[in-house]
PDB file of C-alpha atoms in Angstrom:
ATOM      1  CA  UNK A   1      57.816 119.952 155.237  1.00 49.00           C
ATOM      2  CA  UNK A   2      54.414 117.899 156.260  1.00 49.00           C
ATOM      3  CA  UNK A   3      54.699 115.747 159.304  1.00 50.00           C
ATOM      4  CA  UNK A   4      52.196 112.899 159.692  1.00 50.00           C
ATOM      5  CA  UNK A   5      48.977 112.388 162.116  1.00 49.00           C
ATOM      6  CA  UNK A   6      49.755 110.177 164.973  1.00 48.00           C
ATOM      7  CA  UNK A   7      47.992 108.770 168.247  1.00 48.00           C
ATOM      8  CA  UNK A   8      48.985 112.453 170.007  1.00 50.00           C
ATOM      9  CA  UNK A   9      45.844 114.196 168.251  1.00 60.00           C
ATOM     10  CA  UNK A  10      44.584 115.119 171.979  1.00 77.00           C
ATOM     11  CA  UNK A  11      48.082 117.371 172.746  1.00 91.00           C
ATOM     12  CA  UNK A  12      49.746 120.233 170.530  1.00 95.00           C
ATOM     13  CA  UNK A  13      51.416 118.665 168.023  1.00 96.00           C
ATOM     14  CA  UNK A  14      53.456 120.209 165.181  1.00 96.00           C
ATOM     15  CA  UNK A  15      52.158 118.889 161.575  1.00 95.00           C
ATOM     16  CA  UNK A  16      53.916 121.388 159.211  1.00 95.00           C
ATOM     17  CA  UNK A  17      57.491 123.475 159.130  1.00 94.00           C
ATOM     18  CA  UNK A  18      58.512 125.778 156.191  1.00 91.00           C
ATOM     19  CA  UNK A  19      60.567 128.998 157.290  1.00 85.00           C
ATOM     20  CA  UNK A  20      57.848 131.720 156.870  1.00 90.00           C
ATOM     21  CA  UNK A  21      55.229 129.672 159.564  1.00 93.00           C
ATOM     22  CA  UNK A  22      54.612 126.242 161.664  1.00 96.00           C
ATOM     23  CA  UNK A  23      51.422 124.428 161.720  1.00 96.00           C
ATOM     24  CA  UNK A  24      50.038 123.103 165.084  1.00 96.00           C
ATOM     25  CA  UNK A  25      47.484 120.653 164.897  1.00 95.00           C
ATOM     26  CA  UNK A  26      46.724 122.021 160.752  1.00 94.00           C
ATOM     27  CA  UNK A  27      46.370 125.733 162.121  1.00 96.00           C
ATOM     28  CA  UNK A  28      49.113 127.836 160.396  1.00 96.00           C
ATOM     29  CA  UNK A  29      51.006 130.085 162.831  1.00 96.00           C
ATOM     30  CA  UNK A  30      53.293 133.093 161.119  1.00 94.00           C
ATOM     31  CA  UNK A  31      55.275 134.060 163.816  1.00 95.00           C
ATOM     32  CA  UNK A  32      57.098 132.903 166.893  1.00 96.00           C
ATOM     33  CA  UNK A  33      55.343 130.669 169.367  1.00 97.00           C
ATOM     34  CA  UNK A  34      55.435 128.832 172.419  1.00 97.00           C
ATOM     35  CA  UNK A  35      54.283 125.014 172.199  1.00 97.00           C
ATOM     36  CA  UNK A  36      53.873 122.877 175.370  1.00 97.00           C
ATOM     37  CA  UNK A  37      51.781 119.297 174.603  1.00 95.00           C
ATOM     38  CA  UNK A  38      48.530 120.377 176.850  1.00 93.00           C
ATOM     39  CA  UNK A  39      48.661 124.151 176.544  1.00 91.00           C
ATOM     40  CA  UNK A  40      47.655 125.995 173.406  1.00 93.00           C
ATOM     41  CA  UNK A  41      50.029 127.138 171.469  1.00 96.00           C
ATOM     42  CA  UNK A  42      51.315 131.217 172.582  1.00 96.00           C
ATOM     43  CA  UNK A  43      52.817 133.741 170.703  1.00 96.00           C
ATOM     44  CA  UNK A  44      56.390 134.063 171.956  1.00 95.00           C
ATOM     45  CA  UNK A  45      57.169 137.879 171.224  1.00 93.00           C
ATOM     46  CA  UNK A  46      60.895 137.037 169.284  1.00 94.00           C
ATOM     47  CA  UNK A  47      61.324 138.267 165.490  1.00 91.00           C
ATOM     48  CA  UNK A  48      65.171 137.444 165.666  1.00 94.00           C
ATOM     49  CA  UNK A  49      67.423 135.341 167.319  1.00 96.00           C
ATOM     50  CA  UNK A  50      69.579 138.521 167.876  1.00 95.00           C
ATOM     51  CA  UNK A  51      66.638 140.096 169.942  1.00 94.00           C
ATOM     52  CA  UNK A  52      66.610 137.149 172.980  1.00 96.00           C
ATOM     53  CA  UNK A  53      66.800 138.527 176.355  1.00 96.00           C
ATOM     54  CA  UNK A  54      66.529 136.962 179.720  1.00 97.00           C
ATOM     55  CA  UNK A  55      62.928 137.619 180.003  1.00 96.00           C
ATOM     56  CA  UNK A  56      62.022 135.580 176.742  1.00 96.00           C
ATOM     57  CA  UNK A  57      63.117 132.769 178.898  1.00 97.00           C
ATOM     58  CA  UNK A  58      61.947 133.325 181.994  1.00 96.00           C
ATOM     59  CA  UNK A  59      57.975 133.549 180.385  1.00 94.00           C
ATOM     60  CA  UNK A  60      59.396 130.051 179.493  1.00 96.00           C
ATOM     61  CA  UNK A  61      60.532 128.933 182.811  1.00 96.00           C
ATOM     62  CA  UNK A  62      57.629 129.876 184.619  1.00 94.00           C
ATOM     63  CA  UNK A  63      55.433 126.652 182.668  1.00 94.00           C
ATOM     64  CA  UNK A  64      58.207 124.233 184.077  1.00 95.00           C
ATOM     65  CA  UNK A  65      58.640 121.985 181.354  1.00 97.00           C
ATOM     66  CA  UNK A  66      61.393 119.334 181.670  1.00 95.00           C
ATOM     67  CA  UNK A  67      63.309 120.627 178.721  1.00 97.00           C
ATOM     68  CA  UNK A  68      63.314 123.456 176.487  1.00 98.00           C
ATOM     69  CA  UNK A  69      64.011 122.704 172.556  1.00 98.00           C
ATOM     70  CA  UNK A  70      64.650 125.794 170.700  1.00 98.00           C
ATOM     71  CA  UNK A  71      64.377 125.874 166.820  1.00 97.00           C
ATOM     72  CA  UNK A  72      66.301 129.099 165.880  1.00 96.00           C
ATOM     73  CA  UNK A  73      65.329 128.869 161.969  1.00 93.00           C
ATOM     74  CA  UNK A  74      67.175 128.248 159.293  1.00 92.00           C
ATOM     75  CA  UNK A  75      70.688 127.387 161.204  1.00 94.00           C
ATOM     76  CA  UNK A  76      71.570 126.078 164.433  1.00 97.00           C
ATOM     77  CA  UNK A  77      72.725 128.887 166.806  1.00 96.00           C
ATOM     78  CA  UNK A  78      73.284 128.849 170.666  1.00 96.00           C
ATOM     79  CA  UNK A  79      72.185 131.437 173.128  1.00 95.00           C
ATOM     80  CA  UNK A  80      74.824 132.846 175.696  1.00 95.00           C
ATOM     81  CA  UNK A  81      74.226 130.815 179.314  1.00 95.00           C
ATOM     82  CA  UNK A  82      73.289 134.110 181.035  1.00 95.00           C
ATOM     83  CA  UNK A  83      70.049 134.322 178.747  1.00 96.00           C
ATOM     84  CA  UNK A  84      68.902 131.220 179.968  1.00 96.00           C
ATOM     85  CA  UNK A  85      70.046 131.565 183.593  1.00 95.00           C
ATOM     86  CA  UNK A  86      66.553 131.107 184.674  1.00 94.00           C
ATOM     87  CA  UNK A  87      65.718 127.657 182.998  1.00 96.00           C
ATOM     88  CA  UNK A  88      69.320 126.684 184.507  1.00 94.00           C
ATOM     89  CA  UNK A  89      68.165 127.453 187.967  1.00 94.00           C
ATOM     90  CA  UNK A  90      65.713 125.561 187.506  1.00 96.00           C
ATOM     91  CA  UNK A  91      67.211 122.170 186.101  1.00 96.00           C
ATOM     92  CA  UNK A  92      65.829 122.943 182.681  1.00 97.00           C
ATOM     93  CA  UNK A  93      67.542 121.757 180.083  1.00 95.00           C
ATOM     94  CA  UNK A  94      68.165 124.038 176.852  1.00 97.00           C
ATOM     95  CA  UNK A  95      68.663 122.481 173.685  1.00 97.00           C
ATOM     96  CA  UNK A  96      69.164 124.829 170.496  1.00 97.00           C
ATOM     97  CA  UNK A  97      68.678 123.572 166.817  1.00 97.00           C
ATOM     98  CA  UNK A  98      67.633 124.543 163.225  1.00 97.00           C
ATOM     99  CA  UNK A  99      64.425 124.951 163.140  1.00 96.00           C
ATOM    100  CA  UNK A 100      63.639 121.842 161.092  1.00 96.00           C
ATOM    101  CA  UNK A 101      65.140 119.257 163.929  1.00 97.00           C
ATOM    102  CA  UNK A 102      63.620 121.375 167.247  1.00 98.00           C
ATOM    103  CA  UNK A 103      59.934 120.763 165.277  1.00 97.00           C
ATOM    104  CA  UNK A 104      60.512 117.181 164.808  1.00 97.00           C
ATOM    105  CA  UNK A 105      62.542 116.546 168.383  1.00 98.00           C
ATOM    106  CA  UNK A 106      59.606 118.196 170.319  1.00 98.00           C
ATOM    107  CA  UNK A 107      57.179 115.505 168.554  1.00 97.00           C
ATOM    108  CA  UNK A 108      58.849 112.752 169.752  1.00 97.00           C
ATOM    109  CA  UNK A 109      59.498 113.832 173.295  1.00 96.00           C
ATOM    110  CA  UNK A 110      55.771 114.942 173.377  1.00 94.00           C
ATOM    111  CA  UNK A 111      54.808 111.463 171.995  1.00 92.00           C
ATOM    112  CA  UNK A 112      56.978 110.048 174.904  1.00 94.00           C
ATOM    113  CA  UNK A 113      54.851 112.213 177.187  1.00 93.00           C
ATOM    114  CA  UNK A 114      57.849 114.492 178.379  1.00 93.00           C
ATOM    115  CA  UNK A 115      56.696 118.005 179.351  1.00 95.00           C
ATOM    116  CA  UNK A 116      58.700 119.541 176.346  1.00 97.00           C
ATOM    117  CA  UNK A 117      58.611 123.319 175.443  1.00 98.00           C
ATOM    118  CA  UNK A 118      59.161 124.080 171.799  1.00 98.00           C
ATOM    119  CA  UNK A 119      59.936 127.866 171.480  1.00 98.00           C
ATOM    120  CA  UNK A 120      60.238 128.642 167.624  1.00 97.00           C
ATOM    121  CA  UNK A 121      61.734 131.295 165.849  1.00 96.00           C
ATOM    122  CA  UNK A 122      60.151 132.249 163.248  1.00 94.00           C
ATOM    123  CA  UNK A 123      62.427 135.142 161.436  1.00 90.00           C
ATOM    124  CA  UNK A 124      61.372 138.264 160.808  1.00 80.00           C
ATOM    125  CA  UNK A 125      57.957 137.762 161.944  1.00 69.00           C
ATOM    126  CA  UNK A 126      56.184 139.842 164.605  1.00 72.00           C
ATOM    127  CA  UNK A 127      53.249 138.280 166.809  1.00 69.00           C
ATOM    128  CA  UNK A 128      50.190 139.563 167.220  1.00 72.00           C
ATOM    129  CA  UNK A 129      49.128 142.734 169.551  1.00 65.00           C
TER     130      UNK A 129
END
């Protein structure tokens, strides 16, 4: 799916997405990433939803976003509350959705000036070391 550019070009915007990767500002990432509006995308060392641990979310909590949009792949899946305790303890919301919806939602929130983090799982892909 291709998404259109907008007046948010100075921010990290999802410009395309498919099951094998995501484009952020027209640069392709074929592995799971963390995306925030004013920070360059970072590799997120998660190859499968079932591999998620509390440590994965503690990394996100350190950035202190307003909300985390978790893209769980082709279908929506929900994380156990124990995994996101580091976020809940800081009153940071977590919304789980399929990755297409997550990309669209992140772009909307980012365009509204929200400090959102897109935590996008690209199933089966290993992040570069």
